[in-house]
């Protein structure tokens, strides 16, 4: 459980060998580039390369071409790198010509889709008036009559009886739905404004119907026929475009791969510094890869390599690559979420893996439900590659183990009794609802152990950074540990627990530690050689440190009490299952028991996960961990192809969603 060792490499050579160096040594996923000008004096005359990228326009065009036309389930967009591809005017003309052909097909496809949409909209409008058997062309060509299509509320239709004596107010209903009548009314041209006003008062909403030849039924039939023709044309056009792309796909992928390679090398040139036809390049490699890197680089003519350890790299901080065994590796997700450790800090992944798994298992202790979480974690990781699912696998097993201790299997408290008897035990190791005080006391005990462990890790970290004063006198140092443990021992004695030391001794230890914490800035400043350790104002120093001492005491108390939530969740989990069994008739109503278990797994699993993470971040990390590191991000040649595959997948997902809608 450590941060991988790094080496800083500095490379110099002729500028005309820069591309060769980058493509040979820097794109295999082992080299983290840095801006070279930051590692040299400005007086040396080196400057960053400033060049216009000649590959970007063609790369952008062919990338868009692939993204718009490659619809394979898992597009293979990496071409054959062994083939020699010429990127000349003919290649550019080929891309332009193919793009023009496919764009023309896409435009035609879009026009057909628009026509298809118009036909469907037309049917949707006309279907409301299928009972109207008058020829629409004849109706729209009338010289003396105006016709209005639309709908009105049913209550308004009933009010038309008031106009029975008016021969010009005539509404012909064609269809009806839950709220409205759909139909037609006609009026003489000279009276149309008057009639429109009447129908407007009846909440008639007019619908613009396109002119057509024939009756409504005939028009709908014609539109349906047009839809069949257009759909056939769309299918043929789709097949033509797919065939054209299939014919050119291999060559496009080869051109794209060549452009990506050249573009990546060119973009990597911006990290270099140059002067008098020479380049200077800087970056980090893993210590175990440094010799191989040096060998490859020095095989290039006139290229020289210098390796430096991080502690000799002029104060430059190396990037961080975590190195953990497979069992702890999933928890790097949580560490990265909080912030990677700096290169010289402790890697806390193992600490998180052990403590988080135990806390989750205790809070969510059920053998059956834990195994369900274990299986869900496996499925989530295998199918979706979800980082949280990977963490759920060990957490589910932990839940199952503590479920065995609590004697709970999907909430059944007596199911494991034969197993306990076979093991020679009279009953389950711990009955939660019969041992509430014990559960809460154990939770506090766990909190004390973890808080002390966090403080010890801070001591180790301080010693690692040669901060001896911080390791001894800080609130999270040895003095803080003694003060905290003495306070815990006194509280245990006060609550009629075992007395570790006489109270007089405990008070003496707490008093001495409190004084040392009160003036800690002075011994820390002297030992660690802080230039400003002397207080500017005695009054300010005394008042400020008084409030800080009170804050330390409150933080010790609050951090410890926070672990009561571990015991509380154990009790809540058992209580929720009691409610489920009460609703399920003591287990006789199996569907209710199943549904209840599903709800508890979802709800309690989420809450236990969040609370466990909160305890890690706020109660423990705050005492010893800062998380100011930056990730080791080596350059990779295939990264551009990966990004394009992601874009293609996103485009297909959007298209699928649009088709579903």
XYZ file of C-alpha atoms in Angstrom:
661
model
C 0.000 0.000 0.000
C 2.242 2.734 -1.263
C 2.636 5.387 -3.898
C 4.638 4.102 -6.868
C 8.206 5.412 -7.055
C 8.887 7.957 -9.800
C 11.890 9.194 -11.716
C 12.208 12.607 -13.345
C 13.771 12.277 -16.789
C 15.304 15.171 -18.723
C 15.984 14.609 -22.395
C 17.999 16.748 -24.806
C 18.679 16.286 -28.484
C 18.502 17.792 -31.981
C 15.157 19.399 -32.823
C 14.844 17.295 -35.979
C 14.784 14.176 -33.744
C 11.959 15.452 -31.513
C 9.162 13.659 -33.390
C 11.185 10.448 -33.429
C 11.788 10.718 -29.672
C 8.110 11.394 -28.890
C 6.751 8.556 -31.035
C 9.389 6.099 -29.756
C 9.450 6.888 -26.034
C 6.480 8.994 -24.937
C 3.296 7.372 -26.246
C 3.321 3.873 -24.751
C 1.485 4.822 -21.536
C 4.565 5.080 -19.317
C 5.580 8.752 -19.674
C 3.911 11.695 -17.911
C 5.013 14.884 -19.747
C 5.680 18.201 -18.031
C 6.149 21.684 -19.476
C 9.907 21.752 -20.019
C 10.296 25.522 -19.563
C 9.257 25.133 -15.906
C 12.338 23.020 -15.239
C 14.962 25.428 -16.544
C 16.113 28.976 -16.063
C 14.692 31.601 -18.411
C 18.213 32.934 -18.926
C 19.167 29.819 -20.901
C 17.228 31.117 -23.887
C 14.872 28.146 -24.293
C 11.256 28.805 -25.313
C 8.121 26.751 -25.899
C 7.498 25.591 -29.445
C 4.762 27.635 -31.126
C 3.572 25.961 -34.320
C 0.352 25.666 -36.266
C -0.973 22.122 -36.317
C -1.140 20.998 -39.979
C -3.120 17.840 -39.183
C -6.003 19.297 -37.159
C -8.344 20.344 -40.069
C -8.158 17.013 -41.896
C -8.411 15.084 -38.610
C -11.505 17.016 -37.568
C -13.186 16.356 -40.922
C -12.532 12.611 -40.999
C -13.396 12.234 -37.310
C -16.773 13.833 -37.999
C -17.173 11.574 -41.043
C -16.586 8.465 -38.921
C -18.777 9.706 -36.084
C -21.702 10.426 -38.393
C -21.528 7.225 -40.446
C -20.075 4.400 -38.329
C -23.077 2.652 -36.782
C -21.381 -0.639 -35.843
C -22.244 -1.908 -32.323
C -18.555 -1.762 -31.318
C -16.795 0.344 -33.961
C -13.217 -0.679 -34.723
C -11.758 2.658 -35.720
C -8.057 1.810 -35.350
C -6.631 1.155 -38.791
C -3.666 -1.004 -39.766
C -0.565 0.933 -38.658
C 1.715 -1.348 -40.684
C 0.395 0.107 -43.962
C 2.040 3.205 -45.345
C -0.570 5.949 -45.749
C 0.206 9.066 -47.766
C -1.435 12.217 -46.445
C -1.315 14.360 -49.567
C -3.708 16.399 -51.708
C -5.193 13.211 -53.176
C -6.072 11.980 -49.696
C -7.671 15.312 -48.834
C -9.633 15.266 -52.102
C -10.761 11.687 -51.369
C -12.083 12.696 -47.953
C -13.863 15.737 -49.411
C -15.464 13.676 -52.180
C -16.646 10.945 -49.793
C -17.948 13.557 -47.375
C -19.830 15.267 -50.204
C -21.473 12.016 -51.336
C -22.491 10.977 -47.837
C -23.669 14.496 -46.986
C -25.860 14.526 -50.096
C -27.378 11.226 -48.987
C -27.916 12.586 -45.479
C -29.612 15.704 -46.879
C -31.854 13.578 -49.073
C -32.617 11.364 -46.093
C -33.540 14.430 -44.042
C -35.878 15.705 -46.787
C -37.621 12.320 -46.945
C -37.947 12.291 -43.162
C -39.540 15.749 -43.296
C -42.000 14.519 -45.934
C -42.750 11.470 -43.800
C -43.416 13.707 -40.807
C -45.740 15.899 -42.876
C -47.735 12.863 -44.002
C -48.064 11.586 -40.450
C -49.123 15.023 -39.209
C -51.645 15.203 -42.029
C -53.172 11.864 -41.054
C -53.281 12.963 -37.388
C -55.256 16.063 -38.442
C -57.584 14.450 -40.977
C -58.468 11.459 -38.755
C -60.631 13.719 -36.597
C -62.916 14.385 -39.568
C -63.368 10.939 -41.106
C -67.144 11.279 -40.951
C -67.114 14.268 -43.321
C -67.838 12.859 -46.794
C -67.579 16.044 -48.858
C -64.728 16.441 -51.353
C -62.168 18.756 -49.804
C -61.082 20.248 -53.120
C -64.652 21.202 -53.938
C -65.186 22.604 -50.450
C -62.058 24.766 -50.457
C -62.876 26.094 -53.962
C -66.360 27.336 -53.048
C -66.850 31.015 -53.994
C -69.610 31.833 -51.555
C -68.896 29.644 -48.503
C -66.054 29.534 -45.981
C -65.355 26.309 -44.073
C -63.740 25.961 -40.650
C -62.305 22.719 -39.198
C -61.688 22.342 -35.463
C -63.038 21.208 -32.091
C -65.040 22.533 -29.175
C -65.803 21.334 -25.626
C -68.787 19.070 -25.225
C -70.519 21.561 -22.950
C -70.185 24.211 -25.678
C -71.677 21.852 -28.261
C -74.739 21.500 -26.065
C -75.162 25.306 -26.112
C -75.626 25.274 -29.890
C -79.357 24.671 -29.330
C -79.614 28.382 -28.600
C -78.801 29.029 -32.266
C -81.262 26.587 -33.819
C -83.164 29.518 -35.372
C -80.006 30.896 -37.012
C -79.531 29.103 -40.369
C -75.933 30.289 -40.599
C -74.753 28.630 -37.367
C -74.425 25.015 -38.359
C -71.848 22.665 -36.786
C -71.321 19.198 -38.302
C -69.704 16.844 -35.714
C -67.383 14.223 -37.210
C -65.785 12.527 -34.177
C -65.516 12.887 -30.419
C -63.045 12.197 -27.651
C -63.207 12.390 -23.855
C -63.691 16.169 -23.746
C -64.363 17.591 -27.226
C -66.361 17.301 -30.405
C -64.375 17.523 -33.629
C -66.175 18.808 -36.658
C -66.841 21.442 -39.320
C -68.966 24.548 -39.684
C -69.671 26.557 -42.845
C -70.751 30.159 -43.281
C -71.439 32.546 -46.166
C -68.420 34.738 -46.931
C -70.359 37.922 -46.116
C -71.419 36.534 -42.693
C -68.234 34.599 -41.818
C -66.955 37.164 -39.299
C -70.232 37.046 -37.400
C -70.288 33.236 -37.350
C -66.600 33.065 -36.351
C -67.383 35.333 -33.425
C -70.197 33.075 -32.258
C -68.026 29.950 -32.388
C -65.159 31.777 -30.690
C -67.520 32.443 -27.799
C -68.192 28.705 -27.688
C -64.423 28.027 -27.278
C -64.112 26.577 -30.752
C -60.423 25.982 -31.591
C -59.702 26.095 -35.271
C -57.395 23.538 -36.876
C -55.577 24.420 -40.093
C -56.179 21.516 -42.467
C -54.092 21.408 -45.648
C -55.986 21.445 -48.911
C -56.272 18.136 -50.731
C -58.262 16.356 -53.445
C -61.034 13.939 -52.498
C -62.849 13.115 -49.309
C -61.145 12.874 -45.938
C -60.992 9.064 -46.159
C -59.493 9.252 -49.643
C -56.889 11.787 -48.506
C -55.904 9.599 -45.525
C -55.546 6.580 -47.811
C -53.351 8.604 -50.142
C -51.171 9.791 -47.249
C -50.760 6.227 -46.000
C -49.725 5.178 -49.492
C -47.206 8.029 -49.576
C -45.810 6.912 -46.214
C -45.178 3.417 -47.555
C -43.370 4.846 -50.584
C -41.269 7.240 -48.476
C -40.347 4.514 -45.979
C -39.200 2.345 -48.882
C -37.113 5.199 -50.268
C -35.600 5.773 -46.804
C -34.674 2.118 -46.504
C -33.025 2.094 -49.930
C -31.155 5.322 -49.181
C -30.016 3.917 -45.845
C -28.736 0.794 -47.566
C -26.908 2.866 -50.208
C -25.223 5.012 -47.543
C -24.290 1.935 -45.492
C -22.854 0.226 -48.583
C -20.833 3.322 -49.512
C -19.472 3.616 -45.984
C -18.677 -0.100 -45.806
C -16.734 0.215 -49.042
C -14.664 3.125 -47.709
C -14.584 2.379 -43.984
C -11.259 0.540 -43.901
C -9.419 3.257 -45.794
C -11.002 5.988 -43.641
C -9.925 4.200 -40.456
C -6.379 3.883 -41.781
C -6.262 7.583 -42.682
C -7.797 8.484 -39.327
C -5.278 6.361 -37.401
C -2.373 7.902 -39.310
C -3.709 11.404 -38.613
C -4.240 10.610 -34.921
C -0.677 9.344 -34.620
C 0.778 12.415 -36.309
C -1.535 14.803 -34.475
C -0.723 13.229 -31.095
C 3.003 13.536 -31.730
C 2.550 17.130 -32.861
C 0.474 18.028 -29.785
C 3.162 16.496 -27.565
C 5.706 18.896 -29.095
C 4.165 21.757 -27.093
C 5.706 20.335 -23.904
C 9.202 20.773 -25.338
C 11.506 23.753 -24.990
C 13.762 24.606 -27.914
C 16.850 26.729 -28.591
C 19.351 26.779 -31.463
C 17.887 23.682 -33.144
C 17.966 21.679 -29.918
C 15.063 20.500 -27.767
C 14.708 19.934 -24.037
C 12.005 17.524 -22.821
C 10.944 16.674 -19.262
C 8.592 14.145 -17.730
C 8.005 11.481 -15.111
C 8.260 7.724 -15.505
C 7.745 4.913 -13.011
C 11.033 3.958 -11.389
C 10.866 0.393 -12.704
C 10.324 1.725 -16.255
C 13.120 4.312 -16.161
C 15.895 2.070 -17.461
C 13.813 0.882 -20.404
C 12.896 4.492 -21.195
C 16.544 5.555 -21.049
C 17.585 2.705 -23.316
C 14.959 3.575 -25.958
C 15.751 7.291 -25.854
C 19.530 6.907 -26.079
C 19.121 4.579 -29.054
C 18.079 7.704 -31.000
C 21.010 9.513 -32.539
C 22.421 12.413 -30.449
C 19.708 12.125 -27.776
C 20.822 12.203 -24.133
C 18.853 11.328 -20.988
C 19.353 12.412 -17.390
C 17.434 10.711 -14.549
C 16.726 12.434 -11.228
C 15.082 11.240 -8.015
C 12.033 13.265 -6.887
C 13.788 14.607 -3.784
C 16.483 16.102 -6.037
C 14.162 17.661 -8.621
C 14.326 21.291 -7.461
C 11.135 21.146 -5.439
C 8.983 19.835 -8.299
C 6.233 17.552 -7.039
C 5.892 14.229 -8.865
C 2.500 12.921 -10.009
C 0.965 10.055 -8.071
C 0.198 6.503 -9.110
C -1.321 4.341 -6.401
C 0.031 0.829 -6.035
C -2.249 -1.501 -4.110
C -3.025 -5.215 -4.057
C -6.094 -6.285 -6.015
C -8.206 -6.635 -2.864
C -7.699 -2.951 -1.986
C -7.698 -1.514 -5.517
C -11.483 -0.854 -5.746
C -11.201 1.588 -2.829
C -8.890 3.842 -4.833
C -12.175 5.242 -6.156
C -12.962 6.713 -2.704
C -9.412 7.987 -2.235
C -9.524 9.705 -5.618
C -12.917 11.173 -4.712
C -11.421 12.863 -1.626
C -8.105 13.662 -3.299
C -5.039 11.619 -4.142
C -2.196 11.674 -1.614
C 0.804 13.781 -2.510
C 3.886 11.863 -3.581
C 5.469 11.928 -0.106
C 2.253 11.188 1.803
C 0.852 7.893 3.035
C -1.409 5.976 0.651
C -4.576 5.512 2.716
C -6.269 3.060 0.341
C -5.602 0.046 2.562
C -6.834 1.903 5.640
C -10.038 2.896 3.811
C -10.530 -0.619 2.445
C -10.343 -2.268 5.870
C -12.240 0.298 7.928
C -14.978 1.056 5.388
C -15.648 -2.626 4.745
C -15.908 -3.371 8.477
C -18.125 -0.347 9.200
C -20.452 -1.162 6.313
C -20.688 -4.803 7.343
C -21.513 -3.912 10.945
C -24.197 -1.373 9.977
C -25.741 -3.699 7.388
C -25.377 -7.053 9.130
C -27.546 -9.673 7.446
C -26.284 -12.924 5.953
C -28.854 -13.193 3.160
C -28.978 -9.510 2.246
C -25.189 -9.303 2.338
C -24.925 -12.128 -0.200
C -27.460 -10.309 -2.399
C -25.262 -7.188 -2.302
C -22.262 -9.386 -3.111
C -23.997 -10.786 -6.223
C -25.251 -7.334 -7.273
C -21.711 -6.029 -6.980
C -20.376 -8.799 -9.213
C -23.075 -8.166 -11.842
C -22.627 -4.391 -11.719
C -18.887 -4.682 -12.226
C -18.959 -7.394 -14.893
C -21.756 -5.815 -16.946
C -21.451 -2.060 -16.365
C -17.904 -1.747 -14.957
C -19.283 0.456 -12.162
C -16.578 1.445 -9.618
C -19.098 1.397 -6.764
C -20.190 -2.119 -7.733
C -16.605 -3.284 -7.254
C -16.642 -1.907 -3.720
C -20.007 -3.565 -3.093
C -18.442 -7.036 -3.507
C -16.270 -7.020 -0.330
C -18.866 -4.933 1.524
C -21.521 -7.560 0.767
C -19.276 -10.297 2.120
C -18.623 -8.216 5.245
C -22.380 -7.781 5.708
C -22.821 -11.538 5.390
C -20.142 -12.218 8.025
C -21.661 -9.814 10.545
C -25.105 -11.133 9.636
C -23.878 -14.528 10.812
C -22.725 -12.895 14.074
C -26.124 -11.215 14.518
C -27.983 -14.366 13.474
C -30.016 -12.614 10.759
C -30.886 -14.114 7.344
C -33.227 -11.855 5.351
C -34.558 -10.742 8.734
C -35.216 -14.294 10.011
C -33.581 -14.302 13.443
C -33.844 -18.043 14.213
C -32.829 -19.593 10.896
C -29.187 -20.082 11.931
C -29.908 -21.635 15.343
C -29.187 -25.222 14.133
C -25.809 -24.017 12.826
C -24.916 -22.449 16.161
C -25.958 -25.605 18.011
C -23.856 -27.716 15.646
C -20.881 -25.483 16.479
C -21.450 -26.074 20.179
C -22.929 -22.648 20.867
C -26.048 -22.174 22.975
C -27.335 -19.317 20.783
C -26.278 -16.617 18.353
C -23.204 -14.575 19.360
C -25.166 -11.327 19.601
C -28.884 -10.599 19.582
C -29.163 -6.956 18.495
C -32.518 -6.054 20.014
C -31.614 -7.751 23.326
C -28.220 -6.043 23.529
C -28.827 -2.419 22.537
C -26.489 -0.993 25.186
C -23.765 -3.424 24.187
C -24.136 -2.458 20.519
C -23.836 1.264 21.288
C -20.848 0.766 23.639
C -19.059 -1.353 21.025
C -19.760 1.367 18.419
C -18.129 3.974 20.679
C -15.209 1.589 21.251
C -14.763 1.230 17.488
C -14.793 5.011 17.197
C -12.071 5.377 19.847
C -9.847 2.810 18.121
C -10.287 4.410 14.682
C -9.753 7.975 15.930
C -6.535 6.915 17.693
C -5.452 5.032 14.565
C -6.054 8.158 12.466
C -3.965 10.208 14.903
C -1.154 7.625 14.817
C -1.192 7.799 11.023
C -0.796 11.563 11.344
C 2.241 11.023 13.578
C 3.755 8.674 10.984
C 3.034 11.167 8.202
C 4.639 14.011 10.173
C 7.733 11.938 10.892
C 7.916 11.029 7.215
C 7.960 14.745 6.377
C 10.480 15.410 9.181
C 7.950 17.504 11.123
C 9.049 16.282 14.542
C 7.329 19.101 16.427
C 3.986 18.417 14.722
C 4.323 14.697 15.432
C 4.789 15.339 19.142
C 2.859 18.456 20.140
C -0.040 18.878 17.679
C -3.632 18.035 18.559
C -3.298 14.975 16.305
C 0.203 14.151 17.549
C 1.443 12.199 20.549
C 0.303 14.865 23.031
C -3.168 14.854 21.446
C -3.301 11.050 21.636
C -2.401 11.074 25.367
C -4.967 13.796 26.075
C -7.649 11.908 24.138
C -6.938 8.505 25.712
C -6.833 10.002 29.198
C -10.210 11.648 28.558
C -11.655 8.369 27.269
C -10.312 6.474 30.309
C -11.862 9.036 32.657
C -15.246 8.813 30.869
C -15.153 5.006 31.081
C -14.420 5.192 34.812
C -17.113 7.839 35.300
C -19.680 5.549 33.574
C -18.853 2.745 36.083
C -16.573 0.992 33.650
C -13.135 -0.464 34.413
C -10.677 2.039 35.875
C -7.414 1.928 33.926
C -5.596 4.484 36.100
C -6.563 6.510 39.133
C -8.516 9.624 38.300
C -5.799 11.802 39.822
C -3.278 10.410 37.341
C -5.710 10.858 34.449
C -6.391 14.471 35.445
C -2.669 15.119 35.712
C -2.047 13.698 32.222
C -4.955 15.682 30.790
C -3.758 18.869 32.507
C -0.184 18.584 31.256
C -1.383 17.703 27.724
C -3.872 20.591 27.755
C -1.089 23.042 28.618
C 1.146 21.625 25.886
C -1.704 21.858 23.354
C -2.383 25.407 24.510
C 1.169 26.546 23.714
C 1.860 23.997 20.954
C 2.814 26.606 18.355
C 5.924 27.563 20.312
C 7.561 24.078 20.689
C 6.433 23.102 17.178
C 7.948 26.307 15.763
C 11.226 25.810 17.644
C 11.631 22.105 16.760
C 10.476 22.390 13.137
C 12.321 25.705 12.706
C 9.372 27.856 11.685
C 10.566 31.408 11.042
C 7.471 33.030 12.600
C 6.982 30.900 15.710
C 7.167 33.878 18.086
C 3.705 35.353 18.763
C 3.242 38.974 17.683
C 0.839 39.677 20.540
C 0.710 37.786 23.829
C -2.978 38.651 24.355
C -3.958 37.485 20.872
C -1.876 34.343 21.339
C -3.549 33.477 24.653
C -7.108 34.142 23.432
C -6.682 32.393 20.089
C -5.119 29.302 21.611
C -7.818 29.160 24.286
C -10.516 28.914 21.636
C -8.428 26.399 19.666
C -8.038 24.215 22.772
C -11.822 24.271 23.272
C -12.243 23.349 19.598
C -9.841 20.398 20.009
C -11.805 19.064 22.986
C -15.104 19.432 21.119
C -13.683 17.714 18.047
C -12.434 14.760 20.129
C -15.896 14.456 21.642
C -17.897 14.931 18.423
C -15.700 12.603 16.370
C -16.122 9.854 18.949
C -19.858 10.345 19.425
C -20.317 10.275 15.634
C -19.513 6.586 15.730
C -22.746 6.032 17.661
C -24.344 6.080 14.224
C -22.676 2.698 13.584
C -24.562 1.141 16.494
C -27.698 3.129 15.644
C -27.745 1.703 12.110
C -27.353 -1.822 13.468
C -30.449 -1.234 15.605
C -32.327 0.543 12.797
C -31.637 -2.344 10.435
C -32.995 -4.879 12.917
C -35.995 -2.635 13.665
C -36.884 -2.239 10.000
C -36.840 -6.005 9.531
C -39.114 -6.352 12.588
C -41.557 -3.959 10.890
C -41.365 -6.001 7.682
C -42.160 -9.220 9.559
C -44.979 -7.527 11.434
C -46.541 -6.480 8.130
C -45.859 -9.939 6.702
C -47.589 -11.799 9.515
C -44.443 -13.117 11.211
C -43.094 -14.471 7.941
C -46.222 -16.175 6.614
C -46.840 -13.622 3.851
C -43.838 -14.349 1.619
C -44.502 -11.628 -1.044
C -44.542 -8.949 1.670
C -41.319 -10.334 3.152
C -39.646 -10.268 -0.287
C -40.781 -6.709 -1.054
C -39.753 -5.600 2.433
C -36.288 -7.104 1.984
C -35.876 -5.349 -1.351
C -36.789 -1.999 0.208
C -34.465 -2.553 3.177
C -31.576 -3.633 0.917
C -31.978 -0.524 -1.244
C -32.571 1.956 1.564
C -30.226 0.583 4.216
C -27.530 -0.222 1.669
C -27.543 3.378 0.455
C -27.610 4.886 3.954
C -24.918 2.569 5.318
C -22.698 3.358 2.339
C -23.120 7.112 2.772
C -22.640 7.059 6.534
C -19.562 4.850 6.279
C -18.043 7.264 3.780
C -18.911 10.208 6.005
C -17.098 8.613 8.936
C -14.058 8.052 6.737
C -13.907 11.573 5.339
C -14.953 13.709 8.307
C -14.038 11.778 11.433
C -10.781 10.160 10.307
C -9.328 11.787 7.175
C -9.616 15.246 8.723
C -7.028 14.231 11.340
C -4.191 13.067 9.139
C -4.901 13.349 5.423
C -4.876 16.294 3.021
C -5.154 14.709 -0.421
C -3.312 17.265 -2.527
C -1.740 14.927 -5.073
C -2.127 14.940 -8.844
C -2.685 11.799 -10.864
C -0.030 10.158 -13.010
C -1.524 10.604 -16.491
C 0.836 9.173 -19.095
C 0.362 10.000 -22.760
C -1.298 7.237 -24.792
C -1.561 6.949 -28.546
C -4.969 5.270 -28.429
C -6.654 7.935 -26.275
C -8.066 9.827 -29.280
C -9.623 6.636 -30.671
C -11.142 5.909 -27.268
C -12.643 9.395 -27.139
C -14.112 8.982 -30.628
C -15.653 5.605 -29.706
C -17.253 7.311 -26.714
C -18.692 10.012 -28.988
C -20.064 7.391 -31.399
C -21.661 5.495 -28.513
C -23.217 8.737 -27.220
C -24.564 9.587 -30.663
C -26.141 6.124 -31.001
C -27.655 6.381 -27.521
C -29.239 9.749 -28.370
C -30.568 8.373 -31.648
C -32.035 5.325 -29.886
C -33.688 7.581 -27.312
C -35.116 9.814 -30.038
C -36.513 6.787 -31.897
C -38.040 5.515 -28.647
C -39.726 8.870 -28.043
